[in-house]
Tab-separated table of C-alpha atoms and ligand atoms in Angstrom:
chain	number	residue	atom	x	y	z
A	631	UNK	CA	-65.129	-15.628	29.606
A	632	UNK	CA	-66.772	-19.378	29.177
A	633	UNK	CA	-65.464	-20.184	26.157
A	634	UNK	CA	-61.866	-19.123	24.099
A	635	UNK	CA	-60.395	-19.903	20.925
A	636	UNK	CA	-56.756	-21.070	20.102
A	637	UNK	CA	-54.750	-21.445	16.841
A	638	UNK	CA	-51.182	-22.133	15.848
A	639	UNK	CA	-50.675	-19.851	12.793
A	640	UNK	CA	-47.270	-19.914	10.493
A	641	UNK	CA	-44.304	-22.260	10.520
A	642	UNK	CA	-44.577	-24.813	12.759
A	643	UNK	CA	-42.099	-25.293	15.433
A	644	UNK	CA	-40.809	-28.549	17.719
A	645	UNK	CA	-42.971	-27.116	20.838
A	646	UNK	CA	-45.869	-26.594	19.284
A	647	UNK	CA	-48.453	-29.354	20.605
A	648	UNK	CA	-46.915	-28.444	24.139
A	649	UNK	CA	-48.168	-25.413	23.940
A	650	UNK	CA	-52.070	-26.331	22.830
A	651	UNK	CA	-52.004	-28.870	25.411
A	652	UNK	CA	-51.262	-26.510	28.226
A	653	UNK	CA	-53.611	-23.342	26.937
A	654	UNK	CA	-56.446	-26.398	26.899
A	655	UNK	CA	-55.320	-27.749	30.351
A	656	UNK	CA	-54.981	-23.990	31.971
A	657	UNK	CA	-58.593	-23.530	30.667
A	658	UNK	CA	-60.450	-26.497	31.896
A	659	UNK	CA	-58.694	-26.021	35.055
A	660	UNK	CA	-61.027	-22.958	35.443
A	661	UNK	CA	-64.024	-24.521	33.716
A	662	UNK	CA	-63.008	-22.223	30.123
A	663	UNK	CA	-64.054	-24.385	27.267
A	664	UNK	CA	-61.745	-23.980	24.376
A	665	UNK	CA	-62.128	-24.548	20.146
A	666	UNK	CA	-59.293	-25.295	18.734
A	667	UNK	CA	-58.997	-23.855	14.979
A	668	UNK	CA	-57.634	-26.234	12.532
A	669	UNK	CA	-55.190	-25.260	9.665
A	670	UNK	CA	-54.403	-21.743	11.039
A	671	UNK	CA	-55.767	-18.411	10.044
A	672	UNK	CA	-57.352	-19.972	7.052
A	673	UNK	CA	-59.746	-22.499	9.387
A	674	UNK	CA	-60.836	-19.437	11.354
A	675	UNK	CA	-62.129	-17.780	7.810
A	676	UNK	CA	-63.524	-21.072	6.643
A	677	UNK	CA	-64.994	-22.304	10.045
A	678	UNK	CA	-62.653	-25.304	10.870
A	679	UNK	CA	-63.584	-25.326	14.501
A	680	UNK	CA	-63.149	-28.483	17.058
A	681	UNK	CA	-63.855	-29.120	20.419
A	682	UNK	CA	-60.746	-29.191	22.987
A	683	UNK	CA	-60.769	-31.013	26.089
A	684	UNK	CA	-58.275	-31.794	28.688
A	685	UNK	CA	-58.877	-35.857	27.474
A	686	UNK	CA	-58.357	-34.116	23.643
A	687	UNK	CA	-54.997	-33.162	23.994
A	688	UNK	CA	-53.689	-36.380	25.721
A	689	UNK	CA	-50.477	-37.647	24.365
A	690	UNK	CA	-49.402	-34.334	21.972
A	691	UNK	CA	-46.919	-33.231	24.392
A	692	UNK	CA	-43.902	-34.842	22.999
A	693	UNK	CA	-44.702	-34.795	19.649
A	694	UNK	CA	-43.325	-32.303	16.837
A	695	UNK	CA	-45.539	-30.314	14.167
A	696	UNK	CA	-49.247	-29.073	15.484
A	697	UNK	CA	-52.750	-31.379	15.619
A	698	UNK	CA	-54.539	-27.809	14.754
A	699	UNK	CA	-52.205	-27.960	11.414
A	700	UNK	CA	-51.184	-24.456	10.087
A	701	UNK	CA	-51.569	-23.023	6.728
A	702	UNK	CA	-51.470	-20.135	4.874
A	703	UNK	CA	-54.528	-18.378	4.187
A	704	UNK	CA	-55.138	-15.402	1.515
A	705	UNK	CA	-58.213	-14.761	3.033
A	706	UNK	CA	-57.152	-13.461	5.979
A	707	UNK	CA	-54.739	-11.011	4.425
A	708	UNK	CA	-58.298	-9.016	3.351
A	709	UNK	CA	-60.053	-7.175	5.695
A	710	UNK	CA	-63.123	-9.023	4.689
A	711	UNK	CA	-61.653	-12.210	5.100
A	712	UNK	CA	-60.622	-11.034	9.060
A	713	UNK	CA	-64.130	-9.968	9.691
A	714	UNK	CA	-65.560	-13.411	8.398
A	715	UNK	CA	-63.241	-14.784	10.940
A	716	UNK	CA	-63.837	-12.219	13.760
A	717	UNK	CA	-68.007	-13.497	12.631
A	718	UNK	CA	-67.268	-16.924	13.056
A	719	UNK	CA	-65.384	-16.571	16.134
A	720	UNK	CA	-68.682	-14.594	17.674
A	721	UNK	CA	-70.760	-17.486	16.179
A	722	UNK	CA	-68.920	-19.853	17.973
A	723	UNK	CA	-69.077	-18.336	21.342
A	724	UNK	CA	-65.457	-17.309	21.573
A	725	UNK	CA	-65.115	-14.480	23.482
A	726	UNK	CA	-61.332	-14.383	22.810
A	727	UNK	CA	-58.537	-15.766	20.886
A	728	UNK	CA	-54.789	-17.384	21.462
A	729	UNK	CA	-52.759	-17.496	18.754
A	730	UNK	CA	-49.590	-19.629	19.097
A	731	UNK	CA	-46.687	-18.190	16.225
A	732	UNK	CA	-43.819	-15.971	15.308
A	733	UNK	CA	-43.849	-12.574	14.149
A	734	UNK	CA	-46.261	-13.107	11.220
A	735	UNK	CA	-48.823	-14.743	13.322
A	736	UNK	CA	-48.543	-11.674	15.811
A	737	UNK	CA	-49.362	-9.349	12.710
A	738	UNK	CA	-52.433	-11.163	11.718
A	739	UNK	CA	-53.871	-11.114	14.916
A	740	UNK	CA	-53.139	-7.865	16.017
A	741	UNK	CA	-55.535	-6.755	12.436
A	742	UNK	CA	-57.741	-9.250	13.729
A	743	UNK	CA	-58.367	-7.523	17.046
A	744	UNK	CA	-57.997	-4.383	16.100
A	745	UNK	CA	-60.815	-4.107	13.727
A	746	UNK	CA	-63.400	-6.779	15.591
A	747	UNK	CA	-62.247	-5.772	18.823
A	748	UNK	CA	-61.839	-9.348	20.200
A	749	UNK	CA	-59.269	-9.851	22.332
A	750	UNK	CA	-55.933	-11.499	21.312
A	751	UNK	CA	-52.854	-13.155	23.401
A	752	UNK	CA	-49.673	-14.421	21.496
A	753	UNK	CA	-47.485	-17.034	22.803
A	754	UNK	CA	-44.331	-17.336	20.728
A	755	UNK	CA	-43.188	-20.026	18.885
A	756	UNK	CA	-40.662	-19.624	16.626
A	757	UNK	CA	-37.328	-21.100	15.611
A	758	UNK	CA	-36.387	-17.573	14.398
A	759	UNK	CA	-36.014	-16.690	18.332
A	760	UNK	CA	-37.133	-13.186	16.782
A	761	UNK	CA	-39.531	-11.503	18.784
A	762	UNK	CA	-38.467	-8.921	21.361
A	763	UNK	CA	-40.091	-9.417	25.279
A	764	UNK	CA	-39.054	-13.008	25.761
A	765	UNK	CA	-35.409	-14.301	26.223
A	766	UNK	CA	-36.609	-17.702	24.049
A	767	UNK	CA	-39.365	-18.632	21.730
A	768	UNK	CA	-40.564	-21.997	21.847
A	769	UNK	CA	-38.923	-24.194	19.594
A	770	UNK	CA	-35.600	-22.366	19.254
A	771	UNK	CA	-34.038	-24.757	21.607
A	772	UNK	CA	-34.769	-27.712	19.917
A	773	UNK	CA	-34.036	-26.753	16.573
A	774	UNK	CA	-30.903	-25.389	17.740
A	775	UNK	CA	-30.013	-28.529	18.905
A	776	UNK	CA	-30.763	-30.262	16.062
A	777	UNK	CA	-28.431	-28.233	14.093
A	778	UNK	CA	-25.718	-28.647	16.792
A	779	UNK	CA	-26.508	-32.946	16.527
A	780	UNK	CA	-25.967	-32.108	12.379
A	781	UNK	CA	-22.688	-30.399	13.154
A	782	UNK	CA	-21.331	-32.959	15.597
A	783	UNK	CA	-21.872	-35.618	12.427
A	784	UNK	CA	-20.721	-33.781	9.834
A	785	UNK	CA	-17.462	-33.201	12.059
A	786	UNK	CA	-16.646	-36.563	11.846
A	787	UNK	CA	-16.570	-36.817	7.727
A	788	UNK	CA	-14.624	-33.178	7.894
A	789	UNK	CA	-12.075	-34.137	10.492
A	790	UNK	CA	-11.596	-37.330	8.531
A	791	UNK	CA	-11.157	-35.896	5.136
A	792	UNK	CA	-9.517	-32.403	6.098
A	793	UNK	CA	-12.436	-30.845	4.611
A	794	UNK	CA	-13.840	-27.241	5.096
A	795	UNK	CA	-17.841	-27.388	5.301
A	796	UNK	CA	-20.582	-24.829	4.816
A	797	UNK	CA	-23.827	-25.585	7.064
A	798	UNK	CA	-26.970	-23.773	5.872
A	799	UNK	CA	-29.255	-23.633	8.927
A	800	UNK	CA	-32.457	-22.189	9.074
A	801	UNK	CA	-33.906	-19.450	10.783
A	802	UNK	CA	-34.293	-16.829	7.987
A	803	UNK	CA	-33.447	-13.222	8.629
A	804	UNK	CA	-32.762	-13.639	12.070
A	805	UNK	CA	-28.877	-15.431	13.045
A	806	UNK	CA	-29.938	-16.818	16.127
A	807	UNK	CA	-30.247	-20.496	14.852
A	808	UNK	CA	-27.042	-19.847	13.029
A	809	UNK	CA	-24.858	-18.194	15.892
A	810	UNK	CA	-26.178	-20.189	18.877
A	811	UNK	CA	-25.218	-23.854	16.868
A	812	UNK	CA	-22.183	-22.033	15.561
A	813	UNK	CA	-21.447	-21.367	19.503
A	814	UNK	CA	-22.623	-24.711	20.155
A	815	UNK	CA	-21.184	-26.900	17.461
A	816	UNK	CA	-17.560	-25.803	17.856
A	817	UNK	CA	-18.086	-23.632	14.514
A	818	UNK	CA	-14.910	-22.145	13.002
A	819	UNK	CA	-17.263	-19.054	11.210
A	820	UNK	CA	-20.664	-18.160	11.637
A	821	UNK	CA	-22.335	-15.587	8.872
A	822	UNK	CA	-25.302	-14.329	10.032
A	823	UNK	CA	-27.583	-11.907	7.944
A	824	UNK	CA	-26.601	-8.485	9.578
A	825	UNK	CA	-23.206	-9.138	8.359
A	826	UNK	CA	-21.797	-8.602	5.210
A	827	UNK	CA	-20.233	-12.001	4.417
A	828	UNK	CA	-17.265	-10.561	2.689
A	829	UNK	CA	-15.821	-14.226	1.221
A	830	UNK	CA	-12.832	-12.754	0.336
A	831	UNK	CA	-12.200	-12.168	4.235
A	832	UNK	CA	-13.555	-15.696	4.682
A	833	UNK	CA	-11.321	-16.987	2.692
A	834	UNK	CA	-8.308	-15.305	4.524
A	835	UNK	CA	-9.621	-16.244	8.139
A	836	UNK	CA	-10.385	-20.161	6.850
A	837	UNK	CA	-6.841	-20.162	4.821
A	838	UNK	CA	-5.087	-19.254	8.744
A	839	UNK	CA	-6.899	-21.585	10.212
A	840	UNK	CA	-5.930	-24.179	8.187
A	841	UNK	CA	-2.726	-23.151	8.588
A	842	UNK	CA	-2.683	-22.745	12.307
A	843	UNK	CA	-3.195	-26.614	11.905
A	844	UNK	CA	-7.255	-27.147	12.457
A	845	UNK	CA	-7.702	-30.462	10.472
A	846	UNK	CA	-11.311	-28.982	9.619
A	847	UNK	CA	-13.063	-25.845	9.446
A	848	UNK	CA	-17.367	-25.843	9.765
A	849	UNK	CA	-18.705	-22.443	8.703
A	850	UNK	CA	-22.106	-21.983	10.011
A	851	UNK	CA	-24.462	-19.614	7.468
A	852	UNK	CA	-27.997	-18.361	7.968
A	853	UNK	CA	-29.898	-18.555	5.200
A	854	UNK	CA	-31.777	-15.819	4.343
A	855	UNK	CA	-30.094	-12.874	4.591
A	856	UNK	CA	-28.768	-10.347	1.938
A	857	UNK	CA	-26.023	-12.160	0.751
A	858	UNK	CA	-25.921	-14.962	-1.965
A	859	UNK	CA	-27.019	-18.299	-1.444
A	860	UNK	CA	-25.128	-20.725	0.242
A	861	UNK	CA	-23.786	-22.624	-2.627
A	862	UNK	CA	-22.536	-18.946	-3.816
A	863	UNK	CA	-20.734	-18.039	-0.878
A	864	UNK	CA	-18.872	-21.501	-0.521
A	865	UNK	CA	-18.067	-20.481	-4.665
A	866	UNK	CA	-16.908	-17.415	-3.905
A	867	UNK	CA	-14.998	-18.192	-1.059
A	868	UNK	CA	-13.106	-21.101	-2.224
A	869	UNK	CA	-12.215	-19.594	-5.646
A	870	UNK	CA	-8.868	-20.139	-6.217
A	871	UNK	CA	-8.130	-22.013	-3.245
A	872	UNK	CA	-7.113	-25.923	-2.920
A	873	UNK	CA	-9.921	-26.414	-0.308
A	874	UNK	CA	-11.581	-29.578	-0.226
A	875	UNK	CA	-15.400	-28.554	0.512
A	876	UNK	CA	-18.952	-29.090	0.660
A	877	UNK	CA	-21.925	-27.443	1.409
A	878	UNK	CA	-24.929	-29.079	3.306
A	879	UNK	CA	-28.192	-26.996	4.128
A	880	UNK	CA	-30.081	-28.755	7.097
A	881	UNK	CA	-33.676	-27.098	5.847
A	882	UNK	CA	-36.480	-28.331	7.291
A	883	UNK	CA	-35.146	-31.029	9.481
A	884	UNK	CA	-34.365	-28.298	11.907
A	885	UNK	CA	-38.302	-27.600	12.396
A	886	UNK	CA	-39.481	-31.153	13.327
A	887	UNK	CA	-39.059	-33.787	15.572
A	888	UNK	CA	-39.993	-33.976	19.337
A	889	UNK	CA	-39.718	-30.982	21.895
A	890	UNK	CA	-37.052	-30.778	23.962
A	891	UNK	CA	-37.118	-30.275	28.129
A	892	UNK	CA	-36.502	-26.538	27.379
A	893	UNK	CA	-38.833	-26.014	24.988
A	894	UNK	CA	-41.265	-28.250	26.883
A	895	UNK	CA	-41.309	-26.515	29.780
A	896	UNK	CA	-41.570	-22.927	28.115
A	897	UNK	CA	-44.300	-24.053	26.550
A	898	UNK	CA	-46.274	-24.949	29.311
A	899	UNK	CA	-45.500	-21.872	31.321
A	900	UNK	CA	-46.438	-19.762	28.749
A	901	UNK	CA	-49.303	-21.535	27.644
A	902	UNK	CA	-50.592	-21.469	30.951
A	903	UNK	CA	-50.185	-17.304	31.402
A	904	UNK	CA	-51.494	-16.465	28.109
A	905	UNK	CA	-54.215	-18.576	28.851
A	906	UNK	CA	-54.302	-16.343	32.240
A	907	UNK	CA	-53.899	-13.009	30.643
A	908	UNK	CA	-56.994	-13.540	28.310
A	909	UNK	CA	-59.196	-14.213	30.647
A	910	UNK	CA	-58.491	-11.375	33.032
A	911	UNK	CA	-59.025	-9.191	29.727
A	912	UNK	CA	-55.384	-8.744	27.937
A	913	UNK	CA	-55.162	-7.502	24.326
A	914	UNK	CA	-52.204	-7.406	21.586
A	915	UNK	CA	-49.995	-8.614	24.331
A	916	UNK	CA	-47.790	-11.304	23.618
A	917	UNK	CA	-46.439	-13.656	26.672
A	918	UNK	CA	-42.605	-14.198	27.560
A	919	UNK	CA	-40.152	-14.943	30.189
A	920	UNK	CA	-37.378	-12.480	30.380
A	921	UNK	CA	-34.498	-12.749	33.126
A	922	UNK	CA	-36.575	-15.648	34.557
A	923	UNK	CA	-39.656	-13.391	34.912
A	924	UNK	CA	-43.240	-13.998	33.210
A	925	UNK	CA	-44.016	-10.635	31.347
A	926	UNK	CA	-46.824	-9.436	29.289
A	927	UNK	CA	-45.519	-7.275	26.366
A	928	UNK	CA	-47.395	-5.419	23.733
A	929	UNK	CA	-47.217	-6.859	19.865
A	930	UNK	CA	-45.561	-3.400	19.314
A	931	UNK	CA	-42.726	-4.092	21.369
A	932	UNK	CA	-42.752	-7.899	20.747
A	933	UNK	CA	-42.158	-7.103	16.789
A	934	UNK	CA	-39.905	-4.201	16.921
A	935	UNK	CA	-36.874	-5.482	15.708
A	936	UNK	CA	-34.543	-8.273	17.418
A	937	UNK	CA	-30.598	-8.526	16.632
A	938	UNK	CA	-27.985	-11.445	17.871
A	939	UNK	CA	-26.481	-10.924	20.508
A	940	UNK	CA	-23.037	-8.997	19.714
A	941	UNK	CA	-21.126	-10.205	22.905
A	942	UNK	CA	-22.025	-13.635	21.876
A	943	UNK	CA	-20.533	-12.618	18.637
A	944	UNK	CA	-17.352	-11.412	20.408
A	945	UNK	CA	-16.486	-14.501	21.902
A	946	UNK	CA	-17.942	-17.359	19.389
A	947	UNK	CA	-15.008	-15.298	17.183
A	948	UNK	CA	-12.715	-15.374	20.200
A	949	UNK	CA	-12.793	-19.094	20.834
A	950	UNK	CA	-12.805	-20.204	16.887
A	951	UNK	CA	-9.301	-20.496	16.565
B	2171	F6P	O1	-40.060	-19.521	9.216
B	2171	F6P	C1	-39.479	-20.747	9.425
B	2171	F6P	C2	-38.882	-21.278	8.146
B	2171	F6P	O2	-38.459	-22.593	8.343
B	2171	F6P	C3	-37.753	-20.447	7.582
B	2171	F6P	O3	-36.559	-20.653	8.286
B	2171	F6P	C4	-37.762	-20.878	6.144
B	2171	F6P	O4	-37.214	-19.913	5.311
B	2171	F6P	C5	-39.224	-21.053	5.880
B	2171	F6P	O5	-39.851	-21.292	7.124
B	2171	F6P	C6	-39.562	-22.173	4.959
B	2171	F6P	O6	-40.904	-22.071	4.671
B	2171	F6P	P1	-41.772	-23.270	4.112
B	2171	F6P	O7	-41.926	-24.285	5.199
B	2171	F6P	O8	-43.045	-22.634	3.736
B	2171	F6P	O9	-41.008	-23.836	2.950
């Protein structure tokens, strides 16, 4: 291959401009041009494409969000609109195609090369830390440790005040963000979307804390899953009850803001084998490190379904007391 393609597709994630930087770097190391593709799936239908050189992505690696932009595209839902792209791609003499995203992004590309036959490799980059094959996505790190930073402050106001507080984090269907800052942030309850939140159970568990003598309680929530919003479940729960509380949903604060040293360096390890596996002909695979290892993994196994970790469960309930 002379010349690839590379676009960050979905919700962009601290970790992001890491990862273009290294996929450029890895290819000009081995004299691979690469086009970048601005504003996601919908520049590839409409022909955004740029020219990426090692000088081009100078001074991105720190920074949150994605130069390439990201954007949902209609288009590209259509078979029509994926064969425009596939077109344009061929016009452009891009022989194959990274796509940098979460689970969504893997779909779209997986279509893409399935019915054009160009080649695709995913590097994930998610907050959602939801795609099976890799122990971490990039980004999850970082926005984990945002949330944990957010925790840490709003301790201060609920230790002050005796308060009980419900954090909405991000991270959709998935927990991880919610467990792992719950873990991390000295959480008293973490409700994750696999759960049924039960407040009345809530309610018990928060009331015996209280009583055990905690002069605060922080209840971590994922948003997203079945259960009411946020706002409802700190209703429900303190119904009733004398509990001074508040409710505080982090949003998208969690998804910007500068890379962290573990995200950093994920992203250029991976960006640096996916940029290996396309050229030496890999398709649908997406790129990961699991138990310390680089693997390759098919988008079938990469999207089949990722739960939290229950024994991190066990003991983030064992140590809340
Ligand atoms: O997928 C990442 C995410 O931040 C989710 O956690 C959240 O539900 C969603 O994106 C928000 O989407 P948008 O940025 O389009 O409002």
């Amino acid at each position: 291959m002379k010349r690839i393609a590379v676009v960050t597709s979905g919700a962009d994630a601290p970790g992001m401009n890491a990862v273009i930087r290294a996929v450029v770097r890895s290819a000009d190391a081995v004299d691979v041009a690469v086009c970048g593709i601005m504003h996601g799936f919908a520049g590839l239908v409409a022909e955004k494409f740029i020219d990426l050189d090692a000088r081009a992505v100078s001074g991105i690696l720190h920074l949150g969000g994605t130069m390439l932009g990201s954007r949902t595209s209609a288009e590209f839902e259509t078979e029509e609109g994926r064969a425009q792209a596939a077109a344009n791609l061929r016009a452009a003499g891009c022989e194959g195609l990274i796509v940098i995203g979460g689970d969504g992004s893997l779909r779209g590309a997986g279509d893409l090369s399935l019915e054009s036959g160009i080649g695709v490799v995913a590097i994930p980059v998610t907050i959602h830390n939801d795609l099976v094959g890799t122990d971490f996505s990039i980004g999850f790190d970082t926005a984990v440790n945002t949330a944990t930073d957010a925790m840490d402050r709003i301790r201060d106001t609920a230790e002050s005040h005796r308060r009980l507080f419900f954090i909405e984090v991000l991270g959709r269907w998935s927990g991880w963000q919610a467990l792992y800052s719950g873990v991390a942030g000295g959480a008293t309850e973490v409700v994750v979307p696999q759960q049924d939140p039960d407040p009345d159970g809530l309610r018990e568990r928060i009331q015996a804390s209280f009583a055990l003598g905690k002069r605060y309680c922080l209840v971590v929530v994922a948003e997203g899953g079945e259960q009411r919003s946020v706002y409802e479940l700190a209703e429900q729960t303190t119904r009733g009850t004398d509990f001074d509380s508040r409710v505080t949903s982090l949003g998208h604060i969690q998804r910007g803001g500068k890379p962290l040293m573990r995200d950093r360096v994920l992203a250029a390890v991976l960006g640096d084998e996916a940029t290996k596996a396309l050229l030496e002909g890999a398709d649908q695979v997406m790129v990961g490190v699991r138990n310390g290892d680089l693997v390759r993994v098919s988008f079938e196994e990469a999207l089949s379904g990722r739960r939290v970790p229950e024994a991190l469960m066990t003991v983030m309930g064992r140590l809340a007391r």
